[in-house]
Coordinates of C-alpha atoms in Angstrom, one line a residue:
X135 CA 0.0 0.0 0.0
X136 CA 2.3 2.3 1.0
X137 CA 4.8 1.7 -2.8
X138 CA 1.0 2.8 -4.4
X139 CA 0.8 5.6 -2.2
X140 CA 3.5 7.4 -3.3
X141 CA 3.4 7.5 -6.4
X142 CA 0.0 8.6 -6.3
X143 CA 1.3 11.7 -4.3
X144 CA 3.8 12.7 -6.6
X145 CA 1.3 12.5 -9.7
X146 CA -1.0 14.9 -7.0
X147 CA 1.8 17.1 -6.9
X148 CA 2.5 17.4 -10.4
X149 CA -0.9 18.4 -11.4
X150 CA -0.9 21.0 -8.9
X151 CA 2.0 22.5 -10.4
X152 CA 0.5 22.2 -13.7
X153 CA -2.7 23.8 -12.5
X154 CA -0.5 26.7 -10.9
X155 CA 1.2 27.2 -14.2
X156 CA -1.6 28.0 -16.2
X157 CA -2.3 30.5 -13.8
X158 CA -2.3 34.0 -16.0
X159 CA 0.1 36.6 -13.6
X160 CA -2.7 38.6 -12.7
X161 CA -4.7 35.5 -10.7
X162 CA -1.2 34.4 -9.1
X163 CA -1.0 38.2 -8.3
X164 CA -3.9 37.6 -5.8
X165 CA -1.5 35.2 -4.1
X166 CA 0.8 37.8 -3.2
X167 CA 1.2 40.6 -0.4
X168 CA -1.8 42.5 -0.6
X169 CA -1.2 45.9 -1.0
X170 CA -2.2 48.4 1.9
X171 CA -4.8 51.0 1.4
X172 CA -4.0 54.9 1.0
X173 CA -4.2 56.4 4.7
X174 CA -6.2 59.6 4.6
X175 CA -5.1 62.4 7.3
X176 CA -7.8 65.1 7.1
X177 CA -8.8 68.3 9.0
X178 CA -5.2 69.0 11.0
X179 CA -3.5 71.8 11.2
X180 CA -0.5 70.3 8.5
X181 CA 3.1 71.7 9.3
X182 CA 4.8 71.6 6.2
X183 CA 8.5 71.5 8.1
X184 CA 9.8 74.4 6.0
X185 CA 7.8 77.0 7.4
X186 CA 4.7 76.7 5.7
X187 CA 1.3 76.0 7.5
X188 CA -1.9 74.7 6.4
X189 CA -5.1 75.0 8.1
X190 CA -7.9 71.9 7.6
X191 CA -5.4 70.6 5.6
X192 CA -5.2 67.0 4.5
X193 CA -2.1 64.3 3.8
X194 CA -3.0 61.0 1.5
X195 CA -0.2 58.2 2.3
X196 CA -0.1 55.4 0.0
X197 CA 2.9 52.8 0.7
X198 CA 5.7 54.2 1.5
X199 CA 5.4 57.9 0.1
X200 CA 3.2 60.7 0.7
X201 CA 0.9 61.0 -2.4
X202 CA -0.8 64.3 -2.2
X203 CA -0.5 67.4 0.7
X204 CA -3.3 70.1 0.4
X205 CA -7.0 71.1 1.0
X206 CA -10.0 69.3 0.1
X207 CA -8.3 66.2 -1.5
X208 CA -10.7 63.7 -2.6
X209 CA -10.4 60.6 -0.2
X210 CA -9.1 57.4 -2.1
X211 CA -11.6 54.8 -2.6
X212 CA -11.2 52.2 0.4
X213 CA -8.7 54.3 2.2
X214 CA -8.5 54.2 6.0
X215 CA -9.3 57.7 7.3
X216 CA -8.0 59.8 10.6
X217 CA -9.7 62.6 11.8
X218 CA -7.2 65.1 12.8
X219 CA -9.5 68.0 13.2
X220 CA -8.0 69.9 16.2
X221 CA -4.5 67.5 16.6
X222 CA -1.4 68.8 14.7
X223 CA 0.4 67.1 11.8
X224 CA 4.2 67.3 11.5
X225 CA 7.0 65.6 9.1
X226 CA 8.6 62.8 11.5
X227 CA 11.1 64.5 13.6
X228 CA 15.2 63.9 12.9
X229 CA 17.9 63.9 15.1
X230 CA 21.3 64.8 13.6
X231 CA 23.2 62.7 16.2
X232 CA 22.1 60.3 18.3
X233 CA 23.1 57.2 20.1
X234 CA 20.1 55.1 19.8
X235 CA 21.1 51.4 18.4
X236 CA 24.6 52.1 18.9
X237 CA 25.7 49.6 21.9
X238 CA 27.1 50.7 24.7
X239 CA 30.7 49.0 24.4
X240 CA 31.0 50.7 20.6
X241 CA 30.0 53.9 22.3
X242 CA 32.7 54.3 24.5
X243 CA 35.7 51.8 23.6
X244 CA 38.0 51.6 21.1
X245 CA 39.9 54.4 19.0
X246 CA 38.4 56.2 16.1
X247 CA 39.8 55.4 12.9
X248 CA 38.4 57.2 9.6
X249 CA 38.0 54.1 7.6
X250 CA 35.5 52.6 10.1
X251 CA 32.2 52.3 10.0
X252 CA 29.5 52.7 12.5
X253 CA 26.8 51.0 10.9
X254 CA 28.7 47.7 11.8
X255 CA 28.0 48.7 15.5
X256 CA 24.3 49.0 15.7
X257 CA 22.1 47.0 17.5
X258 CA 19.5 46.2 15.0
X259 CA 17.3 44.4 17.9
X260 CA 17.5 46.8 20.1
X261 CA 13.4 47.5 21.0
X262 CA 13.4 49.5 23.5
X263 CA 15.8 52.1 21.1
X264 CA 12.9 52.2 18.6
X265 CA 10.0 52.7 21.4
X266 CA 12.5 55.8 22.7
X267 CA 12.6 57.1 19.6
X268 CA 8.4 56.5 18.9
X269 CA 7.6 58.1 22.5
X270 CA 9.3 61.6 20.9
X271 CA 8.1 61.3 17.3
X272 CA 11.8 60.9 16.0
X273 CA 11.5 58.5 12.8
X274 CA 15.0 59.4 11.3
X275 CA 18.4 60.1 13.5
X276 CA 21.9 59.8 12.9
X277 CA 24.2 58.0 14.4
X278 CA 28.0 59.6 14.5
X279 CA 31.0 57.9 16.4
X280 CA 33.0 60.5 19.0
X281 CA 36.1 58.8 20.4
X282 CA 39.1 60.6 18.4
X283 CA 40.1 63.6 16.4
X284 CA 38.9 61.9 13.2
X285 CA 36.2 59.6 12.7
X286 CA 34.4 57.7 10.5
X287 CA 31.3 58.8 8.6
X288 CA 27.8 59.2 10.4
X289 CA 24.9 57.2 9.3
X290 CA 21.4 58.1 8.7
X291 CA 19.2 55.4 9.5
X292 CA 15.1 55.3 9.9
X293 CA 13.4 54.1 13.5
X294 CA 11.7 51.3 12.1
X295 CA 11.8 47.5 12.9
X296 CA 14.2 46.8 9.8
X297 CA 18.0 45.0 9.7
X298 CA 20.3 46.7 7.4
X299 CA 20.3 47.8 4.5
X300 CA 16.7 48.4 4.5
X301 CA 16.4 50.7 7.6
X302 CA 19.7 52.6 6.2
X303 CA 19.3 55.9 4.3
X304 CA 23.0 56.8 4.4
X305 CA 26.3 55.3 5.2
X306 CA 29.0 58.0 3.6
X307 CA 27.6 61.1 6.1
X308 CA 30.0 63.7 7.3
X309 CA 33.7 62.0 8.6
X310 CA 33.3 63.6 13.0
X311 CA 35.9 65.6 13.7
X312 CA 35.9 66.1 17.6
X313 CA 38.2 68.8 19.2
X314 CA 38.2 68.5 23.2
X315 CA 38.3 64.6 23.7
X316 CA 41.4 65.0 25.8
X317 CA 40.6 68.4 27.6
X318 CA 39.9 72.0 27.0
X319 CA 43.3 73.3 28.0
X320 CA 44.7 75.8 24.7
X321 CA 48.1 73.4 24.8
X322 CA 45.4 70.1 24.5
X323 CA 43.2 71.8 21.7
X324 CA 46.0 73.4 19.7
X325 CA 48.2 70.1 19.8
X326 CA 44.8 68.6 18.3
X327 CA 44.7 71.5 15.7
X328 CA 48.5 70.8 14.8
X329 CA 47.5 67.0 14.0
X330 CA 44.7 67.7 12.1
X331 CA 46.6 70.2 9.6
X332 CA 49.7 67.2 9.5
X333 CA 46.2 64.3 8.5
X334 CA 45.1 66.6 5.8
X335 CA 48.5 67.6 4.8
X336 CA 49.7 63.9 4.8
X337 CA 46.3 62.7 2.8
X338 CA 47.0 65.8 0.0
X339 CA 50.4 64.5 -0.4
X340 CA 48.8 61.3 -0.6
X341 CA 46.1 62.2 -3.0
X342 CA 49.5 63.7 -5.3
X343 CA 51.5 60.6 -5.6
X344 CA 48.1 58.9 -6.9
X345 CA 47.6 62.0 -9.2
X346 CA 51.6 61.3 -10.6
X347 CA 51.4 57.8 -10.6
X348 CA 47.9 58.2 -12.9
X349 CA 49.8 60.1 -15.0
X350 CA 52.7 57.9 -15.5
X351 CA 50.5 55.0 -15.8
X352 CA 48.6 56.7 -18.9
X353 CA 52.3 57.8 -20.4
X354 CA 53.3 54.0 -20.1
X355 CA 49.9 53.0 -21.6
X356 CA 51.0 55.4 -24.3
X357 CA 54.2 54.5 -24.8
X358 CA 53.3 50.5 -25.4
X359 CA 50.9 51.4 -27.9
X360 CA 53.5 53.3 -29.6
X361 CA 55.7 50.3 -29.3
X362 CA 53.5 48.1 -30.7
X363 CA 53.0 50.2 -33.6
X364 CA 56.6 50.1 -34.4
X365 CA 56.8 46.6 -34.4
X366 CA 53.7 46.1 -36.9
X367 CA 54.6 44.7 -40.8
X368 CA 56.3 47.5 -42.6
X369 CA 55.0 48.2 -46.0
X370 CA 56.4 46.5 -48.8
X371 CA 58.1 49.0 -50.3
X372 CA 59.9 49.5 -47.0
X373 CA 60.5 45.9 -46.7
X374 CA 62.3 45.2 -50.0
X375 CA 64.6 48.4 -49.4
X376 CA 65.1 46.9 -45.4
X377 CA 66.0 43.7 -47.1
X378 CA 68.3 45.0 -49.3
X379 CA 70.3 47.1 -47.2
X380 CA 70.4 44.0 -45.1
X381 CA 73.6 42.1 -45.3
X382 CA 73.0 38.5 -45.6
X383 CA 75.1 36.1 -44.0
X384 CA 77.1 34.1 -46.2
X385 CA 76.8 30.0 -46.2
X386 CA 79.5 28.6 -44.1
X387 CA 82.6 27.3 -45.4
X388 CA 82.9 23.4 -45.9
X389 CA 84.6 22.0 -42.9
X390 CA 84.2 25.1 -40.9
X391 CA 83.3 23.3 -37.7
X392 CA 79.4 24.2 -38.3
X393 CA 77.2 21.5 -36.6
X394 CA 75.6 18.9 -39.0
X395 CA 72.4 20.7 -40.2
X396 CA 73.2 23.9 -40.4
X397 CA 74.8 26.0 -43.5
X398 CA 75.4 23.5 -46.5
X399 CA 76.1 19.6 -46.4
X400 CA 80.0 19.3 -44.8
X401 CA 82.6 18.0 -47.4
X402 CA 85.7 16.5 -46.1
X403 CA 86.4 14.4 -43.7
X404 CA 85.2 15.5 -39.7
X405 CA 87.4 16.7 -37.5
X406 CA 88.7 14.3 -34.1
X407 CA 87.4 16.0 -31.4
X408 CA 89.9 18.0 -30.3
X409 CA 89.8 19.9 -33.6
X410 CA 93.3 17.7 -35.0
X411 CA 93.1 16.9 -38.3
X412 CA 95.9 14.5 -39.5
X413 CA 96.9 15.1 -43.3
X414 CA 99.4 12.7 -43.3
X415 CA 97.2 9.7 -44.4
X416 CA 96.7 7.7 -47.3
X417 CA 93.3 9.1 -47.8
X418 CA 94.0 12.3 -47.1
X419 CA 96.9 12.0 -49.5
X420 CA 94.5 10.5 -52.3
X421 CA 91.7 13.8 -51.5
X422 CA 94.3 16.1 -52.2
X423 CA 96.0 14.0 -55.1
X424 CA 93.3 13.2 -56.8
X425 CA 90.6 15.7 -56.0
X426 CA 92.6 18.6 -55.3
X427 CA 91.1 19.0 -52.0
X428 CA 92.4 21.3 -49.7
X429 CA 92.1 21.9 -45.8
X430 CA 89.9 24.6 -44.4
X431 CA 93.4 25.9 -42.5
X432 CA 94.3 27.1 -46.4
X433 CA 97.6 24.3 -46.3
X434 CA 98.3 21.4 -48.3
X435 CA 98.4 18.4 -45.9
X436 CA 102.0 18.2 -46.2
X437 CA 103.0 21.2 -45.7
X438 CA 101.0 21.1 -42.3
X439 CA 100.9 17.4 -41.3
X440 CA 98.9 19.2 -38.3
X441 CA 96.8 22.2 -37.0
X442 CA 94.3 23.0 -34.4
X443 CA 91.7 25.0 -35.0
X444 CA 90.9 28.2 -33.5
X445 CA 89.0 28.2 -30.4
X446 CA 86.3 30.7 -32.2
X447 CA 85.6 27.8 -34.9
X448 CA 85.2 25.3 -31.9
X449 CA 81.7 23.9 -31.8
X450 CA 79.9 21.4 -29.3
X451 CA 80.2 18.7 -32.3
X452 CA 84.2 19.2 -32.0
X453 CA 83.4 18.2 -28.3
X454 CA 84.9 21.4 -26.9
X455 CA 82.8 23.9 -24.7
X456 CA 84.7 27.1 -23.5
X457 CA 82.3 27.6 -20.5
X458 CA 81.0 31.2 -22.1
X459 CA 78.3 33.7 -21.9
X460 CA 76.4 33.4 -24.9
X461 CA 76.2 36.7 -26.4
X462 CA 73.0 38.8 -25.9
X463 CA 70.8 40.1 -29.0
X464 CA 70.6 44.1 -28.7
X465 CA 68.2 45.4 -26.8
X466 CA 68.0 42.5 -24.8
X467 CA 68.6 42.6 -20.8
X468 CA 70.8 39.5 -19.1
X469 CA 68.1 38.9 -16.5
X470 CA 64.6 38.5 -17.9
X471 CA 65.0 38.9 -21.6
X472 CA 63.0 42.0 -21.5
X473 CA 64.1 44.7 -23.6
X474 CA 66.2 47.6 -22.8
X475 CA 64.6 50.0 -24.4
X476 CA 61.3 49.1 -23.7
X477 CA 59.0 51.2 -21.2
X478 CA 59.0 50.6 -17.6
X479 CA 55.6 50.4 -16.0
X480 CA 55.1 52.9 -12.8
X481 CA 55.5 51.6 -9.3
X482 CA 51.7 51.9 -8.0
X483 CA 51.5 53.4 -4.4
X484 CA 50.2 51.6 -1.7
X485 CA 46.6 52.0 -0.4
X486 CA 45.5 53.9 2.7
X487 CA 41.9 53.5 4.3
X488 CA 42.0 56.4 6.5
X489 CA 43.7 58.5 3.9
X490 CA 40.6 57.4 1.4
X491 CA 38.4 58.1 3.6
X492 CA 40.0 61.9 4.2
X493 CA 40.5 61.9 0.3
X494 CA 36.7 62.1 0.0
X495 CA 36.6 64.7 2.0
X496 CA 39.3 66.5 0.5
X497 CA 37.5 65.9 -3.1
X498 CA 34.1 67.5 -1.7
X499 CA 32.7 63.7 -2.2
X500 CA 32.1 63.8 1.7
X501 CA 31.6 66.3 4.1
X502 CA 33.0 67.3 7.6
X503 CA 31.3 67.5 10.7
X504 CA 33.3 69.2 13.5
X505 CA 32.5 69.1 17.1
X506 CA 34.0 72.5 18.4
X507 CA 32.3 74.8 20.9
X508 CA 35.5 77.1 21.7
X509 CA 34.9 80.7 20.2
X510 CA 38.7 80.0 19.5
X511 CA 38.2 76.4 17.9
X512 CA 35.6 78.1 15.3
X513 CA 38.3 80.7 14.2
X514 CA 40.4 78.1 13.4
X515 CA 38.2 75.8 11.4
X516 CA 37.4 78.6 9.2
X517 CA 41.4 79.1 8.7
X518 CA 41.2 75.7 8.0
X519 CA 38.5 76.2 5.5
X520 CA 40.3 78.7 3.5
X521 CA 43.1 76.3 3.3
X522 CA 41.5 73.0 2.5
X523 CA 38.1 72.6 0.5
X524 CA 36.2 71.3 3.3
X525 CA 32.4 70.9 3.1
X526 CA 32.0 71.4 7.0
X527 CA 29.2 71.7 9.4
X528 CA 29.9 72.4 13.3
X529 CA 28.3 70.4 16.1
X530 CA 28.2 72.5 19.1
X531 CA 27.0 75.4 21.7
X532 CA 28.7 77.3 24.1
X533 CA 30.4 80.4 22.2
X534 CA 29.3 79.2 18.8
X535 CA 27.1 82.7 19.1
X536 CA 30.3 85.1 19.6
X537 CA 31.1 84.1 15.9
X538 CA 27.9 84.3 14.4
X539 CA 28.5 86.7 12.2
X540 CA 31.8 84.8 10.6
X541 CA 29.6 82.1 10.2
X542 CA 27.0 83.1 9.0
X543 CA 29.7 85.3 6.0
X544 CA 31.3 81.5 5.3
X545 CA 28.4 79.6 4.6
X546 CA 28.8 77.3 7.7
X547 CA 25.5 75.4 8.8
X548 CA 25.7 74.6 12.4
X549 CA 24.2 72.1 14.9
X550 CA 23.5 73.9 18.0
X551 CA 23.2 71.0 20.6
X552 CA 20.7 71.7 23.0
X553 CA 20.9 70.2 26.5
X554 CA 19.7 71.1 30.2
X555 CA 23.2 70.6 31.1
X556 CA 24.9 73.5 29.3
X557 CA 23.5 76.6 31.2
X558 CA 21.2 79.5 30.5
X559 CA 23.3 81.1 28.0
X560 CA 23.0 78.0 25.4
X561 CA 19.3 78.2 25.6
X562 CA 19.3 81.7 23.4
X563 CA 22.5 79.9 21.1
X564 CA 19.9 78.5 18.4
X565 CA 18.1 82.3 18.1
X566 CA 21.4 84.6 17.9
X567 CA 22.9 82.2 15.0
X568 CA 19.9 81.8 13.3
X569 CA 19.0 86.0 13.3
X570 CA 22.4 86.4 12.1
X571 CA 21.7 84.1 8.8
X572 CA 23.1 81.0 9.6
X573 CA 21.5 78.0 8.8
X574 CA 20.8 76.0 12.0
X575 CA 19.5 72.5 13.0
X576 CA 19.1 70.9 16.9
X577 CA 20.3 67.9 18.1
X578 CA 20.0 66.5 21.7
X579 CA 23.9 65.3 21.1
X580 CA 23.3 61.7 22.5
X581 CA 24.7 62.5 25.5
X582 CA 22.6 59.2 26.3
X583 CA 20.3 57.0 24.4
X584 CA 17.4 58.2 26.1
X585 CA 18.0 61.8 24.9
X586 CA 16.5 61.6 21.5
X587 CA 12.9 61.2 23.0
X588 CA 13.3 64.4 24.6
X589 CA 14.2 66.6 21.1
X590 CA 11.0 68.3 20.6
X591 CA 11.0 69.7 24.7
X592 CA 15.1 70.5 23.8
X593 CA 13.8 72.2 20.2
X594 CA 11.2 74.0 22.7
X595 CA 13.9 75.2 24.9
X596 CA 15.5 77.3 21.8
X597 CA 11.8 78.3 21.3
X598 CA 11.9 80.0 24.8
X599 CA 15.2 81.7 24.1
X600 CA 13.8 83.4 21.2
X601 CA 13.4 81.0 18.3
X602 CA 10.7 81.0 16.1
X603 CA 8.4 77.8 16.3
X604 CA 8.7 77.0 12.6
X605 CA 12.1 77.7 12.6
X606 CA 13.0 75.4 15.4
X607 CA 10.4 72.7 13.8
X608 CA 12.6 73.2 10.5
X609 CA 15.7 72.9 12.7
X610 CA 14.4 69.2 13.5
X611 CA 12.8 68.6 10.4
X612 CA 13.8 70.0 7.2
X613 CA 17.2 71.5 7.9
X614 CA 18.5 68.4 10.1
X615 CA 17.4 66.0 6.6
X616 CA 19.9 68.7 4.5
X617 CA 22.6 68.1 6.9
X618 CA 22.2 64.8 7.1
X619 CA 22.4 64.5 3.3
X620 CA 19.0 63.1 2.8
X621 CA 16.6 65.7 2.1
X622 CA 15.2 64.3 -0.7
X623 CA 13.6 61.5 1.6
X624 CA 12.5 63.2 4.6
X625 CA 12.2 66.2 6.7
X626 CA 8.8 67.5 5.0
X627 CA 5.3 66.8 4.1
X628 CA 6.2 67.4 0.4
X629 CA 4.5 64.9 -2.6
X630 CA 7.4 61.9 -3.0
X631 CA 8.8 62.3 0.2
X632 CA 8.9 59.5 2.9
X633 CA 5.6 58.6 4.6
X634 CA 6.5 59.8 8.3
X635 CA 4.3 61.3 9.8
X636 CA 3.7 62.5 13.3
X637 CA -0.1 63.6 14.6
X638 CA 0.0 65.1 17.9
X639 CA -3.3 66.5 20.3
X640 CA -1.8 70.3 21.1
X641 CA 1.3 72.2 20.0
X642 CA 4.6 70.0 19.3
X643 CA 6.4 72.3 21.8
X644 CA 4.0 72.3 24.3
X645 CA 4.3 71.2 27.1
X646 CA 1.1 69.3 27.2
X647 CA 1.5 67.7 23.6
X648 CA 0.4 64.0 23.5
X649 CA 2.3 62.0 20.2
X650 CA -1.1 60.0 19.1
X651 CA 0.2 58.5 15.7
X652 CA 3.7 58.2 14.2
X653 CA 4.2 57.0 10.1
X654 CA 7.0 55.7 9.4
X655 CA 7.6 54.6 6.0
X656 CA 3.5 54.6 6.0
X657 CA 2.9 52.5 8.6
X658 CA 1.7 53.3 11.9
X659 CA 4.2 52.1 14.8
X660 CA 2.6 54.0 16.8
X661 CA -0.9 55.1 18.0
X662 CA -2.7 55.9 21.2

């Protein structure tokens, strides 16, 4: 029974198969993920993220991108809709640096090395991280290493339950730069100065002998081509007259001591090996009688019963060797056989991860993020700027506001980090640098994990030292995405964008805000 069984199975199977085949790809289509319905957000009060404000506004999600942003939208047939009338809706917030995911061993051991990076660190299962970053309506962050002078680049990653590549935006951000690891004391920050100028100096040195040997490379290229031109067919013209003003050898002598097979057929009797003839023989005597034959020495036999020939006529078949160098062909070399004359490919140099790494930099493929806070420290980074073509941001507070105006004339943006624990005076930092034109973004500056929930009360501290509230929404929406590199994914409600989305009942930097709903990527991992 159980033999019959099984072949009956198989014979199931294979009509199944069959039956699936002829299947046209729209009905095997129904077999597939279903696709989500549009989410409808209508009647809010729609922050755009760049300043702009709509009242009764509405926001259709569908997938993973916003679809439309306006008033009056006509709902999508079967889409799920939220009432926002009275609740707030916002672009899902960003933080520029934070150390959510990143473990705790990665955050503090080790050295910083350029070539590294972070993304290898993250803890991808890290829950609670993601329900931190939920609880504040942060969807987007990035995550920047701080344990040397240099470091490697910052990533932008999103807040949702993904490993990898999926959940990554960016892995090439801004290489860190952090002045003040080893102390604030001017001998401590200008010894740190002096070995950032010898890194960049070293990598354009670097980036020169790659420059020379790409150049030397493409003149070897050249010259082979050129070589192998000159050894092509000549024309036959040219090849008669080459011929012709060619001496050709002349057939050897009979008897000359040329090996059998070489020159024409040897006459005469072979020589013993020694090179000896002996003349003084009856049939030597009758060759020279009777055939008038004559030595290759130029004597009669009996004038010169005897001779040796000259060592230069000496071959192998005489059974002599003289133990000598073979003579070389011109042009050729006595070690390889290569020729002399031919070109001689360029030493290559040798690679250098961290000097890559500050070669991006240097080429304006990467930027520069510098942590500096020193009035002093700024000065000098925009010496530096003048000297090397930098794309730099600052991370910072402090006295970043003494040199607003500087900054503001070189185009700097700047991260003002904003923190309980840096005093009154950093609480105004965001307002002064942004009224004097420089473009500004806020950051809770990881100073622990749990930090990034609290980046909308830390973006309503700058509101309380004189920031406007769409400004400081921009400064953790909009502008934080265009110093992160990845504007053209999030940081507004914009058609094409990202579908994060953050609803909240009251004002975002209220006090009394309650996060209801957050989007990210348009789904909802969170709602209340």
């Amino acid at each position: 029974m159980k033999k019959e069984a099984r072949p009956r199975r198989l014979r199931a199977l294979a009509g199944a198969v069959t039956a699936l085949a002829a299947f046209s790809p729209s009905a095997v289509a129904q077999f597939g993920p279903a696709q989500r319905p549009p989410i409808v957000i209508r009647g809010g009060t729609v922050h755009i993220g760049d300043g702009d404000v709509i009242q009764n506004g509405t926001v259709i999600l569908r997938g993973r991108e916003i679809e439309a942003v306006g008033v009056g939208l006509t709902v999508p047939e079967g889409a799920n809709v939220i009432d926002a009338v009275g609740r707030h809706v916002y672009p899902g917030l960003i933080d520029v640096e934070s150390t959510l995911l990143l473990d705790d061993a990665s955050r503090v051991n080790g050295e910083g090395n350029a070539a590294s990076a972070i993304t290898d660190a993250l803890d991808w299962f890290d829950r609670h991280a993601y329900e931190q970053a939920w609880a504040g309506g942060v969807t987007t962050i990035g995550i920047a290493s701080r344990r040397a002078l240099v470091d490697g680049p910052r990533a932008v990653v999103k807040m949702r339950r993904a490993r990898g590549d999926d959940a990554i935006l960016r892995k090439d951000g801004d290489l860190g730069v952090t002045f003040g690891l080893n102390g604030i004391r001017p001998s401590m920050r200008l010894r740190e100065w002096k070995t950032l100028f010898e890194q960049l100096d070293a990598t354009k040195k670097y980036i020169e002998s790659w420059d020379e040997y790409a150049e030397k490379l493409e003149e070897y290229k050249k010259a082979l081509e050129k070589s192998a031109k000159e050894g092509e067919k000549v024309a036959p013209g040219d090849k008669k007259e080459k011929e012709e003003a060619t001496p050709k050898p002349e057939a050897p002598a009979p008897g000359d001591g040329t090996p059998r097979g070489q020159g024409e057929r040897r006459r005469g009797p072979r020589p013993n090996p020694r090179g000896h003839h002996d003349h003084d023989t009856p049939f030597m005597r009758w060759l020279q009688d009777t055939l008038g034959w004559v030595c290759d020495c130029g004597l009669p036999s009996r004038e010169n019963p005897g001779h040796d020939h000259e060592p230069s006529k000496l071959t192998l078949v005489d059974g002599v060797s003289f133990a000598e160098e073979p003579a070389k062909p011109e042009g050729e070399t006595a070690k390889d056989g290569a020729k002399a004359d031919e070109p001689k490919k360029p030493a290559r140099p040798a690679k250098d991860l961290q000097r890559e790494a500050l070669k991006r930099a240097l080429e304006g493929k990467s930027g520069v993020n510098v942590y500096v806070s020193a009035a002093a420290d700024i000065v000098n980074l925009l010496e530096l700027l003048r000297t090397y073509p930098l794309k730099a941001t600052i991370t910072g507070a402090g006295e970043l506001a003494q040199v607003a105006d500087e900054l503001a004339a070189a185009g700097v943006s700047v991260v003002v980090v904003q923190s309980h624990q840096l005093g009154d005076d950093a609480v105004s930092t965001a307002a002064k640098l942004d009224a004097a034109g420089v473009s500004i973004a806020l950051t809770t500056a990881g100073h622990t994990p749990a930090a990034t929930r609290w980046l909308s009360l830390s973006a309503a501290a700058a509101v309380a030292g004189g920031l406007d509230k769409e400004r400081a929404l921009a400064a953790i929406t909009s502008r934080a995405a265009a110093v992160l590199g990845v504007a053209d994914r999030v940081g507004t409600l914009a058609v094409g964008r990202d579908a994060d989305v953050v609803i909240t009942q009251g004002e975002l930097f209220s006090s009394t805000a309650v996060i209801e709903h957050v989007f990210i990527d348009g789904r909802n991992v969170r709602e209340r």
